[in-house]
Coordinates of C-alpha atoms and ligand atoms in Angstrom, one line a residue:
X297 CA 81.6 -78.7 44.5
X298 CA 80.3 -79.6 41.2
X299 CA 80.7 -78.0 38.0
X300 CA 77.2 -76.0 37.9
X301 CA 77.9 -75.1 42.0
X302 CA 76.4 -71.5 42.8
X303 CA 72.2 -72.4 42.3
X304 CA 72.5 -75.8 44.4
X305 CA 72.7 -76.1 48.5
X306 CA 72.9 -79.4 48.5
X307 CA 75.4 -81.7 47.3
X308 CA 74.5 -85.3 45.9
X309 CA 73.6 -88.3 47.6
X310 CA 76.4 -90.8 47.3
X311 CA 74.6 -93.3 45.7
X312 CA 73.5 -90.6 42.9
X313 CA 77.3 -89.6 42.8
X314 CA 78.0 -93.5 42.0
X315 CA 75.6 -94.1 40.1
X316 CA 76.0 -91.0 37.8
X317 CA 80.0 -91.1 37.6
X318 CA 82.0 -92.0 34.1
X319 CA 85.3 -91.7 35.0
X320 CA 86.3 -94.9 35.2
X321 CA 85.3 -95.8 31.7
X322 CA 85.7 -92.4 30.1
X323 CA 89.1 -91.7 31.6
X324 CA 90.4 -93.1 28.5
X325 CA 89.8 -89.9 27.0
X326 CA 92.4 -87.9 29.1
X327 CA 94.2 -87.5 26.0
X328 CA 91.8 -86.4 23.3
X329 CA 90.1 -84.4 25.9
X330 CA 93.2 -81.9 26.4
X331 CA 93.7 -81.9 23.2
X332 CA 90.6 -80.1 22.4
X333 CA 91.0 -78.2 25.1
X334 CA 94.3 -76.8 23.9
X335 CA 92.5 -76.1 20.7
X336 CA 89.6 -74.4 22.2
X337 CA 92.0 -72.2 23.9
X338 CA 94.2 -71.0 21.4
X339 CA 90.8 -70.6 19.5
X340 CA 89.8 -68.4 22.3
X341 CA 93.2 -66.6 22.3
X342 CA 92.7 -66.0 18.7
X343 CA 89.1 -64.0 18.9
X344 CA 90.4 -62.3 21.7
X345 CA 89.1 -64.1 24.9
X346 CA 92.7 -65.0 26.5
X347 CA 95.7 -63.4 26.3
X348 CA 98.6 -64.1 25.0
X349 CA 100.0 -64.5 28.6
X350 CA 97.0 -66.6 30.1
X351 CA 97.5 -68.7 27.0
X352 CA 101.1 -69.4 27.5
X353 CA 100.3 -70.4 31.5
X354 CA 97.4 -72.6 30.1
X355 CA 100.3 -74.7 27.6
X356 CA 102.4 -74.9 29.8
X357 CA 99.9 -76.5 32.8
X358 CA 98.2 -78.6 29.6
X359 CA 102.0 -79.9 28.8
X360 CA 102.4 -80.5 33.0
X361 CA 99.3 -82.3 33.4
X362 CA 100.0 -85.1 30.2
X363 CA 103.2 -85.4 31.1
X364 CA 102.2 -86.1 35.1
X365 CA 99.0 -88.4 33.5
X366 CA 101.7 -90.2 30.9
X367 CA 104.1 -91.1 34.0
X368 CA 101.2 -92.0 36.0
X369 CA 97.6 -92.5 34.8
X370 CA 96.1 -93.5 38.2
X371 CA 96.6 -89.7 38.6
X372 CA 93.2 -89.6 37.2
X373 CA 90.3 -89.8 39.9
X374 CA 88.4 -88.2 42.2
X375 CA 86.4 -86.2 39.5
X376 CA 82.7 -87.6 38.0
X377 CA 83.8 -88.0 34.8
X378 CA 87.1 -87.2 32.6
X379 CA 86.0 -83.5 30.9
X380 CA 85.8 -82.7 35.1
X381 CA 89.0 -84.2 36.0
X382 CA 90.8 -82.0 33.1
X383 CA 89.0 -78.4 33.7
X384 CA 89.3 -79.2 37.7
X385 CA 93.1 -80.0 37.5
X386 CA 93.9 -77.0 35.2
X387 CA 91.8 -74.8 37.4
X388 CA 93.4 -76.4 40.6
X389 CA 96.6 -75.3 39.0
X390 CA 96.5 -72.0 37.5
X391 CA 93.6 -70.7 39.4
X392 CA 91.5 -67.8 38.0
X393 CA 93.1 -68.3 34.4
X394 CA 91.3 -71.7 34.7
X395 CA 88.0 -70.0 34.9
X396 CA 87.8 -69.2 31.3
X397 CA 88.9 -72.7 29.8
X398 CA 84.9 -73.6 29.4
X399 CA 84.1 -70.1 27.9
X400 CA 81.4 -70.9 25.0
X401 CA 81.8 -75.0 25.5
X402 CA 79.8 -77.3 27.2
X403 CA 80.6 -81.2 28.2
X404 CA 77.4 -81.5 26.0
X405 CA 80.1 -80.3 22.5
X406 CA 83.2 -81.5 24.4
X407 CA 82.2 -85.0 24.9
X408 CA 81.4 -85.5 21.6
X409 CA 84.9 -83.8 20.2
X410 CA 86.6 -86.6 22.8
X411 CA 85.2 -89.3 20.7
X412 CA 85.5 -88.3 17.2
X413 CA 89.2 -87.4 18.0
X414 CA 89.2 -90.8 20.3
X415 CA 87.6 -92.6 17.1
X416 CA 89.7 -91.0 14.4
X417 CA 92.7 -92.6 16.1
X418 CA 91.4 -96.0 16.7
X419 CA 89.9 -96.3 13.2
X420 CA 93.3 -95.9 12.1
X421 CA 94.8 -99.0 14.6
X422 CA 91.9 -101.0 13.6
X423 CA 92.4 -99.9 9.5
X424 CA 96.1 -101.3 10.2
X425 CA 94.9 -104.4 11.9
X426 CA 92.8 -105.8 9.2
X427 CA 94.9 -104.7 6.6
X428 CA 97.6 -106.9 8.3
X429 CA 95.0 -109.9 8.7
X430 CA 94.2 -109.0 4.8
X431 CA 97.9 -109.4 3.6
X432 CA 97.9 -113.2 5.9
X433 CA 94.7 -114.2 4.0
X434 CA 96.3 -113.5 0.7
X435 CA 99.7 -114.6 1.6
X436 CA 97.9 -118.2 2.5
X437 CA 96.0 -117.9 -0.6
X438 CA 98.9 -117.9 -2.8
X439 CA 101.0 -120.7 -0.6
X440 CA 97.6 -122.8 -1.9
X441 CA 96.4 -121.2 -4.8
X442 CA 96.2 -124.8 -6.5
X443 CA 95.2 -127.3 -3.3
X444 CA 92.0 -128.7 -4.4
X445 CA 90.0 -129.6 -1.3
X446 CA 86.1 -130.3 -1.0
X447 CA 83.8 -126.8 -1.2
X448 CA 80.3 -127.7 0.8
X449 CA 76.6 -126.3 0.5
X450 CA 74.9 -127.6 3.5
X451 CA 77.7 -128.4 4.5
X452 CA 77.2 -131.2 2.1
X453 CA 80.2 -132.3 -0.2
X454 CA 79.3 -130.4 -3.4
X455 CA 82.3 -129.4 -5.9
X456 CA 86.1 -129.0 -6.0
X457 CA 87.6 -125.7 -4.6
X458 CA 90.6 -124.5 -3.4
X459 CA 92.2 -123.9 0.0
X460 CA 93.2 -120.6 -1.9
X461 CA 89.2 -119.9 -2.6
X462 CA 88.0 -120.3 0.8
X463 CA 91.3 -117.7 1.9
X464 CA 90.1 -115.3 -0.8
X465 CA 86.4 -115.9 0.1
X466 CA 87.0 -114.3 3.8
X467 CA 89.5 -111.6 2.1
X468 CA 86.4 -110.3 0.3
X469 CA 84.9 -110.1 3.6
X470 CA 87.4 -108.2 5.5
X471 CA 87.7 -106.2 2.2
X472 CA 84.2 -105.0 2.3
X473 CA 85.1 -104.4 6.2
X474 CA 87.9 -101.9 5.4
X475 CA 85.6 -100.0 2.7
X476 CA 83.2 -99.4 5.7
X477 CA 85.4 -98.4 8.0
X478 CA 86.9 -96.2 5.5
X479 CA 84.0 -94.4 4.7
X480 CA 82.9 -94.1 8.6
X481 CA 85.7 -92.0 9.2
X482 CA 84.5 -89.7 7.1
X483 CA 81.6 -89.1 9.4
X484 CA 83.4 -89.5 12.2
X485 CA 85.9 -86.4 11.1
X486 CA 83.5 -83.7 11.5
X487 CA 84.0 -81.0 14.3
X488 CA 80.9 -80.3 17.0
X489 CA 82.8 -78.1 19.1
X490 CA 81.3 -74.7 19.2
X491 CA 78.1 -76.1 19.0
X492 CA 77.9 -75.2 23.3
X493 CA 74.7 -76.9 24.9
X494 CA 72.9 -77.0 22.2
X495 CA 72.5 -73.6 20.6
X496 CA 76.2 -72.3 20.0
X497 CA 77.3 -69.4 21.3
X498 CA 76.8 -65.3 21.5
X499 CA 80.8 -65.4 21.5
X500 CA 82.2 -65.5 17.8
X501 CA 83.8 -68.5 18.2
X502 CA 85.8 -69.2 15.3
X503 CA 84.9 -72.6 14.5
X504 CA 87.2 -73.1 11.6
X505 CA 90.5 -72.3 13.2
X506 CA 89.4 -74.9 15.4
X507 CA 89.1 -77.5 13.1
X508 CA 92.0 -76.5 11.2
X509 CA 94.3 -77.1 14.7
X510 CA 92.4 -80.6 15.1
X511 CA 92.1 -81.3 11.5
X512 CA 89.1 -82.1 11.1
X513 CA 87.8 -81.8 7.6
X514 CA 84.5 -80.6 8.1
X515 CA 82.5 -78.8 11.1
X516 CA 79.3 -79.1 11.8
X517 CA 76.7 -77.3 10.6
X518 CA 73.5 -77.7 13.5
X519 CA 74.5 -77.3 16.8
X520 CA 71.6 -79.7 18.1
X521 CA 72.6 -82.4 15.8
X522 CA 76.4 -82.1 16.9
X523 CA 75.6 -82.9 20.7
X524 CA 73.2 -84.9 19.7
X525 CA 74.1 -87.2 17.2
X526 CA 75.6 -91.0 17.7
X527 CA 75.4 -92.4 14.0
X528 CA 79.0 -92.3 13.8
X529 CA 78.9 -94.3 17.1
X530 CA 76.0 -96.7 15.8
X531 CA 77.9 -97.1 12.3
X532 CA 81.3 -98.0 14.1
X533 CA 79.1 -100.7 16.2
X534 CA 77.9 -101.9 12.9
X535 CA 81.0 -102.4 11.3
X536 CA 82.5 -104.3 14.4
X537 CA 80.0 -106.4 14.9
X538 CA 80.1 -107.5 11.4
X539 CA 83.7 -107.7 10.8
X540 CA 83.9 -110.3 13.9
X541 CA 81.1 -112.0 12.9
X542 CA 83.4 -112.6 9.8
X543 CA 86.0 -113.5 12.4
X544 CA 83.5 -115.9 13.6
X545 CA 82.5 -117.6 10.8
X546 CA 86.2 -118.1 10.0
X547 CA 86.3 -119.5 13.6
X548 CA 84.0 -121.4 12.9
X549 CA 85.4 -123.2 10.2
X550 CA 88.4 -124.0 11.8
X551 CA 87.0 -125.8 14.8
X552 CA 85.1 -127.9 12.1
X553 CA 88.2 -128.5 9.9
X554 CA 89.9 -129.4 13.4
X555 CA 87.2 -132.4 14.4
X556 CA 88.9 -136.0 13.8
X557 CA 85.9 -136.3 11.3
X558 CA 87.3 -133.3 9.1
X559 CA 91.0 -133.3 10.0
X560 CA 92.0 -131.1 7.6
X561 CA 94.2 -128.7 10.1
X562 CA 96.2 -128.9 12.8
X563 CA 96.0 -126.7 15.5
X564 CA 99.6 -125.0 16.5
X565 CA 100.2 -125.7 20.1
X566 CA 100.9 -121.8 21.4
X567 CA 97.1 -121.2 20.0
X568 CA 95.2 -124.3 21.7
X569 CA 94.5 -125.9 24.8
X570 CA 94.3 -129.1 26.5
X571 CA 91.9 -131.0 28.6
X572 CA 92.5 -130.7 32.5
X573 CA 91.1 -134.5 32.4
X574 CA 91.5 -135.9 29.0
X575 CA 95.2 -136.3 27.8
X576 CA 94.3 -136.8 23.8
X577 CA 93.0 -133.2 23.5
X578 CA 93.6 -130.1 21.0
X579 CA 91.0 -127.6 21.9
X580 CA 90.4 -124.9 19.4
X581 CA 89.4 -122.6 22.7
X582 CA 90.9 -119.3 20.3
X583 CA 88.1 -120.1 17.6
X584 CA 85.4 -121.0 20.2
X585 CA 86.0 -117.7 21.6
X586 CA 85.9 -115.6 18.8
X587 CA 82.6 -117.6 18.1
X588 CA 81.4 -116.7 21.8
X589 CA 82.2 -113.2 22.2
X590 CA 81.0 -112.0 18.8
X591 CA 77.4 -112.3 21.0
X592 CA 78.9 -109.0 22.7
X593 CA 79.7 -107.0 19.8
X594 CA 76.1 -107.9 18.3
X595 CA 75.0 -106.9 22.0
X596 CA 76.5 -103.7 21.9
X597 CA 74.6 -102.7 18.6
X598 CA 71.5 -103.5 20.1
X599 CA 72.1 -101.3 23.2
X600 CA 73.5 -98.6 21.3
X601 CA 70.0 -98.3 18.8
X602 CA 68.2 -99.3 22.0
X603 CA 69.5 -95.9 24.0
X604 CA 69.2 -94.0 21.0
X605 CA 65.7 -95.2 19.9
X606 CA 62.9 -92.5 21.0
X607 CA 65.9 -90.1 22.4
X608 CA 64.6 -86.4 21.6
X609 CA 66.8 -83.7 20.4
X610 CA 69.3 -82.6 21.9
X611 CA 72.0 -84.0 24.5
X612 CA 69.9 -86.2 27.1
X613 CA 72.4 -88.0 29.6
X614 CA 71.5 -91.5 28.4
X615 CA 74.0 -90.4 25.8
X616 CA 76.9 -91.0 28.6
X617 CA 75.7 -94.7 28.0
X618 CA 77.3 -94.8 24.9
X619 CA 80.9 -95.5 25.4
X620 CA 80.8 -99.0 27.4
X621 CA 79.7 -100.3 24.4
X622 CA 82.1 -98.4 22.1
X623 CA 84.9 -99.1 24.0
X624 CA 84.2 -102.5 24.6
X625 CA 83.4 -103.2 20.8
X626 CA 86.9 -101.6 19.5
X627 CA 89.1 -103.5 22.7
X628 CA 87.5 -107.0 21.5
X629 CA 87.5 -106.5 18.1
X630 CA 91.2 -105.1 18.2
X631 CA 92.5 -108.4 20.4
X632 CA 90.6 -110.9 18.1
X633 CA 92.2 -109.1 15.3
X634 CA 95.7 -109.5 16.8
X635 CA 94.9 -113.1 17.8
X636 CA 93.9 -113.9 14.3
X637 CA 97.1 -112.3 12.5
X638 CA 99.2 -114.7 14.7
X639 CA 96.9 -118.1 14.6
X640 CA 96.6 -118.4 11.1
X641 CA 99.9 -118.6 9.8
X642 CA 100.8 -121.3 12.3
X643 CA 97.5 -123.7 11.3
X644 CA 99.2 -126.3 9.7
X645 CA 96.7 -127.7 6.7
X646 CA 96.4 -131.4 5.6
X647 CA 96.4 -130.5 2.1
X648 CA 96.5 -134.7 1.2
X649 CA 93.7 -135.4 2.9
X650 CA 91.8 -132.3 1.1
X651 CA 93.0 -133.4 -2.0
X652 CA 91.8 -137.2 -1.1
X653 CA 88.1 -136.1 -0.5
X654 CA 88.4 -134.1 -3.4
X655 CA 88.6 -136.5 -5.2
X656 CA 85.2 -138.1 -4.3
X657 CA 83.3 -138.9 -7.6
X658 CA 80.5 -137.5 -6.8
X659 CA 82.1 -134.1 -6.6
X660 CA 82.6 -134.0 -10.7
X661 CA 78.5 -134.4 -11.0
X662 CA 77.8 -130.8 -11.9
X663 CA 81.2 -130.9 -14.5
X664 CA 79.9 -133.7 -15.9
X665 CA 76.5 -132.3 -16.6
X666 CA 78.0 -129.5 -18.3
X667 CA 80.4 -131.6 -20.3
X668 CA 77.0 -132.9 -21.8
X669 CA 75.7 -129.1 -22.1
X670 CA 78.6 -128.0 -23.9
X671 CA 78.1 -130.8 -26.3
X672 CA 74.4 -129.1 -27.0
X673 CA 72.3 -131.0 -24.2
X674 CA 69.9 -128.7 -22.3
X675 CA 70.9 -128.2 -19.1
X676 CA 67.6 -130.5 -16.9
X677 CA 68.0 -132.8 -19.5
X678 CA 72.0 -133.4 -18.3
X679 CA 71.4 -133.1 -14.8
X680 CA 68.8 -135.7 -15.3
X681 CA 71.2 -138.4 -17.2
X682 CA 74.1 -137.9 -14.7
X683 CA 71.4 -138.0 -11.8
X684 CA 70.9 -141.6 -13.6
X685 CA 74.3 -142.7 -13.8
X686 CA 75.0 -141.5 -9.9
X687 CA 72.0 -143.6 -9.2
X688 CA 73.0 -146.3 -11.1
X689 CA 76.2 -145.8 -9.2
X690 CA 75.1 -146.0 -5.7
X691 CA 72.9 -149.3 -6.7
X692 CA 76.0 -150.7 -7.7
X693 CA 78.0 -149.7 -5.6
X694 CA 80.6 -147.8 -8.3
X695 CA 82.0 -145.7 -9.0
X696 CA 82.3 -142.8 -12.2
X697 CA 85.7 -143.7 -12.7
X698 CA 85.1 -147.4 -12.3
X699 CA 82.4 -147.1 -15.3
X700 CA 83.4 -148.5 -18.9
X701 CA 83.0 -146.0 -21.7
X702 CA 80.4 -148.4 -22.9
X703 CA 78.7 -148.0 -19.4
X704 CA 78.7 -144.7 -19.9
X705 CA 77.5 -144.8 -23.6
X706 CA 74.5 -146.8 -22.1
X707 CA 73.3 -143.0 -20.9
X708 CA 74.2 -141.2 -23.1
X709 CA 75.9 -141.5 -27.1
X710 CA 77.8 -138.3 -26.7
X711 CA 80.1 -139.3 -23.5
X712 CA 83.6 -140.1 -25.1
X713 CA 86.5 -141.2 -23.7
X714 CA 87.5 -137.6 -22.5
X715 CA 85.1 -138.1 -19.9
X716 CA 88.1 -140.0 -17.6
X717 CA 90.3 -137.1 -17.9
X718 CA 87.4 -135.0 -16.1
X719 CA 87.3 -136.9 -13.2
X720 CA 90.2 -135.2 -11.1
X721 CA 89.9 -132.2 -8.9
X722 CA 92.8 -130.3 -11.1
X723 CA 90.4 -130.8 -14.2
X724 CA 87.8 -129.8 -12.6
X725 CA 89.2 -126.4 -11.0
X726 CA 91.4 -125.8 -14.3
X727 CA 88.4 -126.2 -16.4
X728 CA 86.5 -123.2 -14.8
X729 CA 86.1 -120.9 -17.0
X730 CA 84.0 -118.1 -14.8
X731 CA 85.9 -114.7 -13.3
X732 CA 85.4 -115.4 -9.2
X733 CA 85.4 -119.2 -9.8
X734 CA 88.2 -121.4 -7.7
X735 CA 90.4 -121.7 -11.0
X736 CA 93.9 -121.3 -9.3
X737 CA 94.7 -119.1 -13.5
X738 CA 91.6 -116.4 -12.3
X739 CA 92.8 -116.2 -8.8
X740 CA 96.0 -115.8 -9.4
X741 CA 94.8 -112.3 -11.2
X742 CA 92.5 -111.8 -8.2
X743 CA 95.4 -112.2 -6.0
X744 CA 97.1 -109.4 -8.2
X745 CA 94.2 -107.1 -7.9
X746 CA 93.3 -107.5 -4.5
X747 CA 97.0 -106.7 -3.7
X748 CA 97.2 -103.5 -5.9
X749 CA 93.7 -102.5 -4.2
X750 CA 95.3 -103.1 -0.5
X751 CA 98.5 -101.3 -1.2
X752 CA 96.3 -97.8 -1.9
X753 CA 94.1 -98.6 0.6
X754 CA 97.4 -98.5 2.5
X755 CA 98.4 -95.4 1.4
X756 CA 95.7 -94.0 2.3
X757 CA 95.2 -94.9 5.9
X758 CA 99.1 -94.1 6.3
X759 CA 97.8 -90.2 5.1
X760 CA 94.7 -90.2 7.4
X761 CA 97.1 -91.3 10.2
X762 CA 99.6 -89.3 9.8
X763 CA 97.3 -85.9 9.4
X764 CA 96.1 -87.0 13.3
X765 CA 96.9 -84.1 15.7
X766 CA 98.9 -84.8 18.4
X767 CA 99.3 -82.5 21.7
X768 CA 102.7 -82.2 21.9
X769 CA 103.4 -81.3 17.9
X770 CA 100.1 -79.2 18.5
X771 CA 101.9 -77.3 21.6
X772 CA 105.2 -76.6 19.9
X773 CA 102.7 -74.9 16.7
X774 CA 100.7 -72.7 18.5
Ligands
LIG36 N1 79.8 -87.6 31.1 C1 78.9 -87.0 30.2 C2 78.7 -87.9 29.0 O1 79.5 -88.8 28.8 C3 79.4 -85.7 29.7 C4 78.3 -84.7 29.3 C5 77.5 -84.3 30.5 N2 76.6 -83.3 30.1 C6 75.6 -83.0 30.9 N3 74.8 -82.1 30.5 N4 75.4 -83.6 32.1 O2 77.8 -87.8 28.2

């Protein structure tokens, strides 16, 4: 019989059953979802609803069924979707006491409590993930704080940078990653429960104690809104998305730098594959995936605004539709994470080879035009009398540091001999003198203040996890 039995004669149609059931993708919730429910209880016990006896009967079958569930989850089935499964096994077990679990909720309030709680805790494995990617990236970054290699715009040899640059350049990334997910969770940590259907409840539910017992930091405040409202779900799809497409980019990156043409890394063997026909291949198939399923996460966006575009207030069941996507964005973002924490360490970098090609003459163009500038020649006019000697370079087949100082003169009277000592990447990069430029003297201050910013942002997760409720602390409490 199903939950809203008396007022129907007729039960579904099977195909209506299967095509209306969430169990098997919700049943990840079995947790979460007791846990409210052993909040809402000793909520109700508080304003007077259960007794003190029902309420020790209802712990004790809570306590039962996770411990049955933790020994074996295939336990869960049989029910349409996981908020069922819970009230139906309590009820199952304890009979009538059962009856008043759902007093003043609906699945409409409940669901939505599943997912915040759900999302609090995952935010915090994620927040730990890429703080753990973070502290690779900069790790690398100081093993190569001064390897000059080539730095590209159009993917076009343009100026010297570091390896350390290009490590620090995706740390921003993931930096500006953790900030969002950081402030997400403050949405996410806002109760709905009490918020019933949609219009709360004639019983004086005491919303507060609830959240206090879940520790949430704030409750809601419209009841239609709270069953209702996904922007914490379409936020959290925004942030994955974007952090893997970071992943991507990176990915994509080291396929490049793993072509014969680049060869600037090898790939470690335990993160590659080889061909089934050719014997000579390294495939970068871990990079080519993250590049390939970061389509999904970007997919999952889009569906999520697509189901919520045009919804009307309040809880419409299209809302059930949001948790593939959900789920599926925080299991492929989490594995890529993990995948990416081990790989990059073991990439082993031709740092002579990017030292080599930086080295290209070409690369010093732009320091040479400045050279001029600093010596009080506007800027076009430089850029125009190093275009001329890089043209008279290529006609003659040269190169800069081939040039006599009188060849040099012949473009200019204010080139000296200094101009040889610029020609080198480590004069190049040491000669920067902008904050955020590839000078290995700034990073190394970046470094410093990147790793004072990640060891609060650590803190702080570590207090936001550790402030997460958990059932069985919550059981021995109450
Ligand atoms: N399985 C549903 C969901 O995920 C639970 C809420 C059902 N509410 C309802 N009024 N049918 O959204």
């Amino acid at each position: 019989m199903a939950l809203w039995g008396s007022r129907w004669r007729k039960s579904l149609e099977e195909v209506v059953e299967d095509f209306t059931y969430s169990l098997y993708f919700d049943k990840r919730l079995w947790k979460v979802d007791l846990l409210g429910t052993l909040a809402h209880v000793v909520m109700l016990n508080k304003i007077g609803i259960i007794s003190q006896e029902e309420l020790a009967v209802l712990k004790d079958e809570i306590k039962n069924l996770y411990l049955e569930i933790s020994n074996n989850p295939d336990l869960i089935r049989d029910s349409e979707d996981i908020h069922t499964f819970v009230e139906e096994s309590l009820t199952k077990r304890i009979g009538d006491i059962g009856k008043k679990i759902h007093t003043g909720r609906s699945r409409n309030d409940q669901v939505i409590l599943d997912l915040r709680l759900y999302l609090r805790e995952e935010t915090c494995d994620i927040a730990e993930l890429l703080i753990n990617l973070r502290k690779v990236l900069l790790e690398l970054s100081k093993k190569f704080i001064s390897t000059p290699m080539p730095g590209y715009t159009h993917l076009q040899q343009a100026q010297p940078v570091t390896l350390s640059h290009y490590f620090l350049a995706y740390d921003a990334m993931f930096s500006r990653d953790l900030q969002r997910l950081e402030d997400i969770y403050k949405r996410v940590d806002v109760l709905p429960l009490g918020s019933g259907a949609l219009a709360g409840s004639t019983i004086p539910l005491d919303r507060e104690y609830t959240a206090e017992l879940l520790n949430f930091s704030k409750i809601s405040d419209n009841s239609m809104d709270a069953v209702s409202d996904r922007d914490f779900v379409l936020e959290f799809l925004f942030f994955s998305a974007l952090t893997y497409n970071h992943l991507s980019r990176l990915a994509e990156e080291i396929i490049l730098w793993a072509t014969k043409e680049f060869s600037f890394v090898k790939l470690p063997e335990e993160y590659s594959t080889g061909s089934s026909m050719m014997p000579q291949k390294r495939n970068p198939d871990v990079a080519e995936l993250t590049r390939g399923k970061c389509g999904k996460l970007i997919g999952n966006l889009v569906n999520m605004f697509t189901i919520m575009k045009g919804l009307p207030l309040s809880y419409n069941r299209d809302l059930q539709e949001d948790k593939p996507s959900l789920f599926s964005s925080i299991d492929e973002l989490k594995i890529a994470l993990r995948v990416w924490i081990g790989f990059l360490p073991k990439i082993e970098f031709d740092t002579e080879r990017m030292y080599k090609l930086s080295s290209e003459d070409f690369l010093f163009a732009t320091d040479i035009a400045e050279y001029l500038v600093l010596k009080g020649v506007p800027f076009r006019e430089a850029h125009k009398i190093v275009g001329e000697v890089v043209r008279f370079c290529e006609e003659n087949n040269k190169k800069f540091r081939e040039l006599s100082l009188e060849e040099w003169r012949g473009f200019s009277e204010l080139f000296d001999r200094d101009i040889f000592d610029l020609l080198n990447p480590e004069s190049s990069l040491n000669l920067k003198k902008t904050y955020g430029s590839p000078n290995p003297v700034i990073n190394k201050d970046v470094i410093k203040k990147r790793e004072e910013e990640l060891r609060n942002i650590i803190d702080r997760w570590h207090k936001l996890k550790s402030s997460l409720p958990d059932l069985m602390r919550l059981l021995d409490k109450v």
